[in-house]
Tab-separated table of C-alpha atoms in Angstrom:
chain	number	residue	atom	x	y	z
A	110	MET	CA	130.075	66.575	96.388
A	111	SER	CA	126.486	67.545	97.176
A	112	ILE	CA	123.552	66.575	94.982
A	113	ASP	CA	123.060	70.237	93.979
A	114	VAL	CA	126.654	70.535	92.767
A	115	VAL	CA	126.354	67.313	90.755
A	116	GLN	CA	123.043	68.465	89.227
A	117	ASN	CA	124.543	71.878	88.470
A	118	GLN	CA	127.582	70.277	86.850
A	119	THR	CA	125.309	68.164	84.647
A	120	GLU	CA	123.446	71.287	83.497
A	121	ILE	CA	126.699	73.220	82.999
A	122	ASN	CA	128.168	70.409	80.885
A	123	ALA	CA	124.984	70.222	78.807
A	124	VAL	CA	125.174	73.954	78.051
A	125	LEU	CA	128.887	73.863	77.284
A	126	GLY	CA	128.248	71.066	74.789
A	127	GLU	CA	125.950	73.395	72.847
A	128	PHE	CA	128.635	76.051	72.268
A	129	LYS	CA	131.855	76.231	70.276
A	130	ARG	CA	135.102	76.558	72.203
A	131	ASP	CA	135.364	80.211	71.216
A	132	ARG	CA	135.811	83.233	73.466
A	133	ASP	CA	132.987	84.960	71.550
A	134	SER	CA	130.658	82.430	73.169
A	135	LEU	CA	131.366	83.671	76.702
A	136	ILE	CA	128.293	85.856	77.265
A	137	PRO	CA	125.849	83.497	75.501
A	138	VAL	CA	127.252	80.578	77.551
A	139	LEU	CA	126.820	82.493	80.803
A	140	GLN	CA	123.308	83.555	79.794
A	141	SER	CA	122.342	80.003	78.931
A	142	ILE	CA	123.714	78.560	82.162
A	143	GLN	CA	121.975	81.222	84.213
A	144	GLY	CA	118.781	80.551	82.261
A	145	ARG	CA	118.909	76.912	83.347
A	146	LEU	CA	120.135	77.331	86.923
A	147	GLY	CA	118.733	80.761	87.754
A	148	TYR	CA	122.183	82.053	88.749
A	149	LEU	CA	125.887	81.352	88.243
A	150	PRO	CA	127.106	79.078	91.031
A	151	PRO	CA	130.873	79.074	91.823
A	152	GLU	CA	131.640	75.998	89.727
A	153	VAL	CA	130.483	77.806	86.569
A	154	ILE	CA	133.485	80.124	86.420
A	155	SER	CA	136.103	77.372	86.248
A	156	ALA	CA	134.064	75.138	83.927
A	157	VAL	CA	133.405	77.959	81.454
A	158	ALA	CA	137.005	79.160	81.632
A	159	GLU	CA	138.314	75.681	80.871
A	160	HIS	CA	135.808	75.105	78.042
A	161	LEU	CA	136.521	78.428	76.335
A	162	GLY	CA	140.264	78.505	77.019
A	163	LEU	CA	140.020	81.644	79.118
A	164	SER	CA	141.341	82.477	82.559
A	165	GLU	CA	138.924	82.266	85.481
A	166	SER	CA	139.583	85.941	86.190
A	167	THR	CA	138.464	86.851	82.656
A	168	VAL	CA	135.230	84.872	82.991
A	169	TYR	CA	134.522	86.326	86.440
A	170	SER	CA	135.347	89.859	85.281
A	171	VAL	CA	132.840	89.638	82.437
A	172	ALA	CA	130.149	87.991	84.570
A	173	SER	CA	130.540	90.494	87.387
A	174	PHE	CA	130.549	93.491	85.018
A	175	TYR	CA	127.045	92.838	83.696
A	176	THR	CA	124.187	93.273	86.163
A	177	GLN	CA	122.158	90.584	84.391
A	178	PHE	CA	124.371	87.907	85.933
A	179	LYS	CA	123.659	86.762	89.476
A	180	PHE	CA	126.011	84.800	91.735
A	181	LYS	CA	123.370	83.876	94.295
A	182	PRO	CA	120.029	82.170	93.696
A	183	SER	CA	117.154	84.569	93.114
A	184	GLY	CA	113.747	84.121	94.638
A	185	LYS	CA	110.818	82.625	92.788
A	186	ASN	CA	109.271	86.122	92.749
A	187	ILE	CA	111.365	89.141	91.808
A	188	ILE	CA	110.211	92.516	93.102
A	189	LYS	CA	111.835	95.608	91.600
A	190	VAL	CA	111.232	99.086	92.949
A	191	CYS	CA	112.041	102.007	90.675
A	192	ARG	CA	114.361	104.602	92.202
A	193	GLY	CA	114.095	107.125	89.380
A	194	THR	CA	113.364	110.742	90.256
A	195	ALA	CA	109.649	110.606	89.465
A	196	CYS	CA	109.199	107.392	91.443
A	197	HIS	CA	111.242	108.719	94.348
A	198	VAL	CA	109.133	111.870	94.511
A	199	GLY	CA	105.958	109.793	94.083
A	200	GLY	CA	106.624	107.608	97.125
A	201	GLY	CA	108.828	104.787	95.849
A	202	GLU	CA	111.114	105.004	98.884
A	203	ARG	CA	108.179	104.463	101.236
A	204	ILE	CA	107.098	101.413	99.244
A	205	LEU	CA	110.660	100.072	99.329
A	206	ALA	CA	110.925	100.600	103.088
A	207	GLU	CA	107.659	98.744	103.699
A	208	LEU	CA	108.666	95.866	101.427
A	209	GLU	CA	111.954	95.607	103.321
A	210	ARG	CA	110.014	95.466	106.592
A	211	GLN	CA	107.423	92.947	105.370
A	212	LEU	CA	109.910	90.620	103.665
A	213	GLY	CA	112.734	91.052	106.162
A	214	ILE	CA	115.315	91.702	103.437
A	215	LYS	CA	117.156	94.620	101.866
A	216	PRO	CA	117.550	95.365	98.141
A	217	GLY	CA	119.751	92.763	96.505
A	218	GLU	CA	118.725	90.083	99.007
A	219	THR	CA	116.520	87.016	98.799
A	220	THR	CA	114.273	85.618	101.508
A	221	PRO	CA	115.637	82.452	103.162
A	222	ASP	CA	112.809	80.383	101.631
A	223	LEU	CA	113.858	81.599	98.134
A	224	GLN	CA	110.365	82.951	97.494
A	225	PHE	CA	111.253	86.654	97.054
A	226	THR	CA	114.148	88.735	95.818
A	227	LEU	CA	113.952	92.489	96.361
A	228	ASP	CA	115.814	94.744	93.945
A	229	THR	CA	115.875	98.359	92.954
A	230	VAL	CA	116.385	99.722	89.461
A	231	ALA	CA	117.539	103.158	88.364
A	232	CYS	CA	114.532	103.607	86.097
A	233	ILE	CA	111.825	101.311	84.787
A	234	GLY	CA	110.948	103.810	82.063
A	235	ALA	CA	107.336	104.425	83.009
A	236	CYS	CA	107.712	107.795	84.732
A	237	ALA	CA	104.147	108.858	83.912
A	238	LEU	CA	102.957	105.955	86.095
A	239	SER	CA	105.195	106.716	89.074
A	240	PRO	CA	105.822	105.249	91.489
A	241	VAL	CA	106.369	101.984	89.640
A	242	VAL	CA	107.093	98.525	91.045
A	243	THR	CA	107.323	95.262	89.158
A	244	VAL	CA	106.423	91.923	90.695
A	245	ASN	CA	107.922	89.370	88.335
A	246	GLU	CA	106.967	90.765	84.935
A	247	ASN	CA	103.811	92.528	86.140
A	248	ILE	CA	104.128	96.301	86.202
A	249	HIS	CA	102.308	98.130	88.979
A	250	GLY	CA	101.992	101.816	88.110
A	251	ARG	CA	100.831	104.522	90.513
A	252	ALA	CA	101.789	101.985	93.124
A	253	VAL	CA	100.730	102.294	96.719
A	254	VAL	CA	102.092	100.195	99.542
A	255	SER	CA	98.833	98.344	100.172
A	256	LYS	CA	98.461	97.252	96.519
A	257	ILE	CA	102.056	96.059	96.279
A	258	LEU	CA	101.748	94.167	99.544
A	259	GLU	CA	98.541	92.627	98.237
A	260	ALA	CA	100.383	91.432	95.111
A	261	VAL	CA	103.194	90.034	97.289
A	262	ALA	CA	100.702	88.377	99.637
A	263	GLN	CA	99.004	86.659	96.703
A	264	LYS	CA	102.373	85.172	95.752
A	265	LYS	CA	102.967	84.135	99.363
A	266	GLY	CA	99.444	82.809	99.867
A	267	VAL	CA	99.022	84.816	103.078
A	268	ALA	CA	96.843	87.600	104.402
A	269	VAL	CA	97.799	91.183	103.673
A	270	CYS	CA	98.972	93.676	106.259
A	271	GLN	CA	96.653	96.692	106.325
A	272	CYS	CA	99.298	99.332	105.720
A	273	PRO	CA	98.777	102.792	104.213
């Protein structure tokens, strides 16, 4: 067993010890484990199923239904590009394409160094500020490629590409 799996198992066991063995605890247990580990590694499904007396397929079905749960580690910095109508019309697709090019990943992927995860969302809810991109919890309204790349570069600690 690798060190990561042992460390994960220690965290998983700590979380499970905080919850009753009740099926109503399923989502809070998954949320708590993901809060500690940043995602739900494979060993979570069986451990949670055993603790709560549920089948592994039930635990996986619930975890995979909700988009809040991740099965792969996310990057240290989460970039979300709005794909709502106003943001699409305002240039969100161009921003997304440039982020894909600069980071070398597609939406739903994480850079190999685990520094960035690129995601899209149906709507951020700030249509008057379109196009909108979030970098971690910072909202960038009326976003332009150069400003978003500048925000990403600050997180990377590198120089910014001079893109339009």
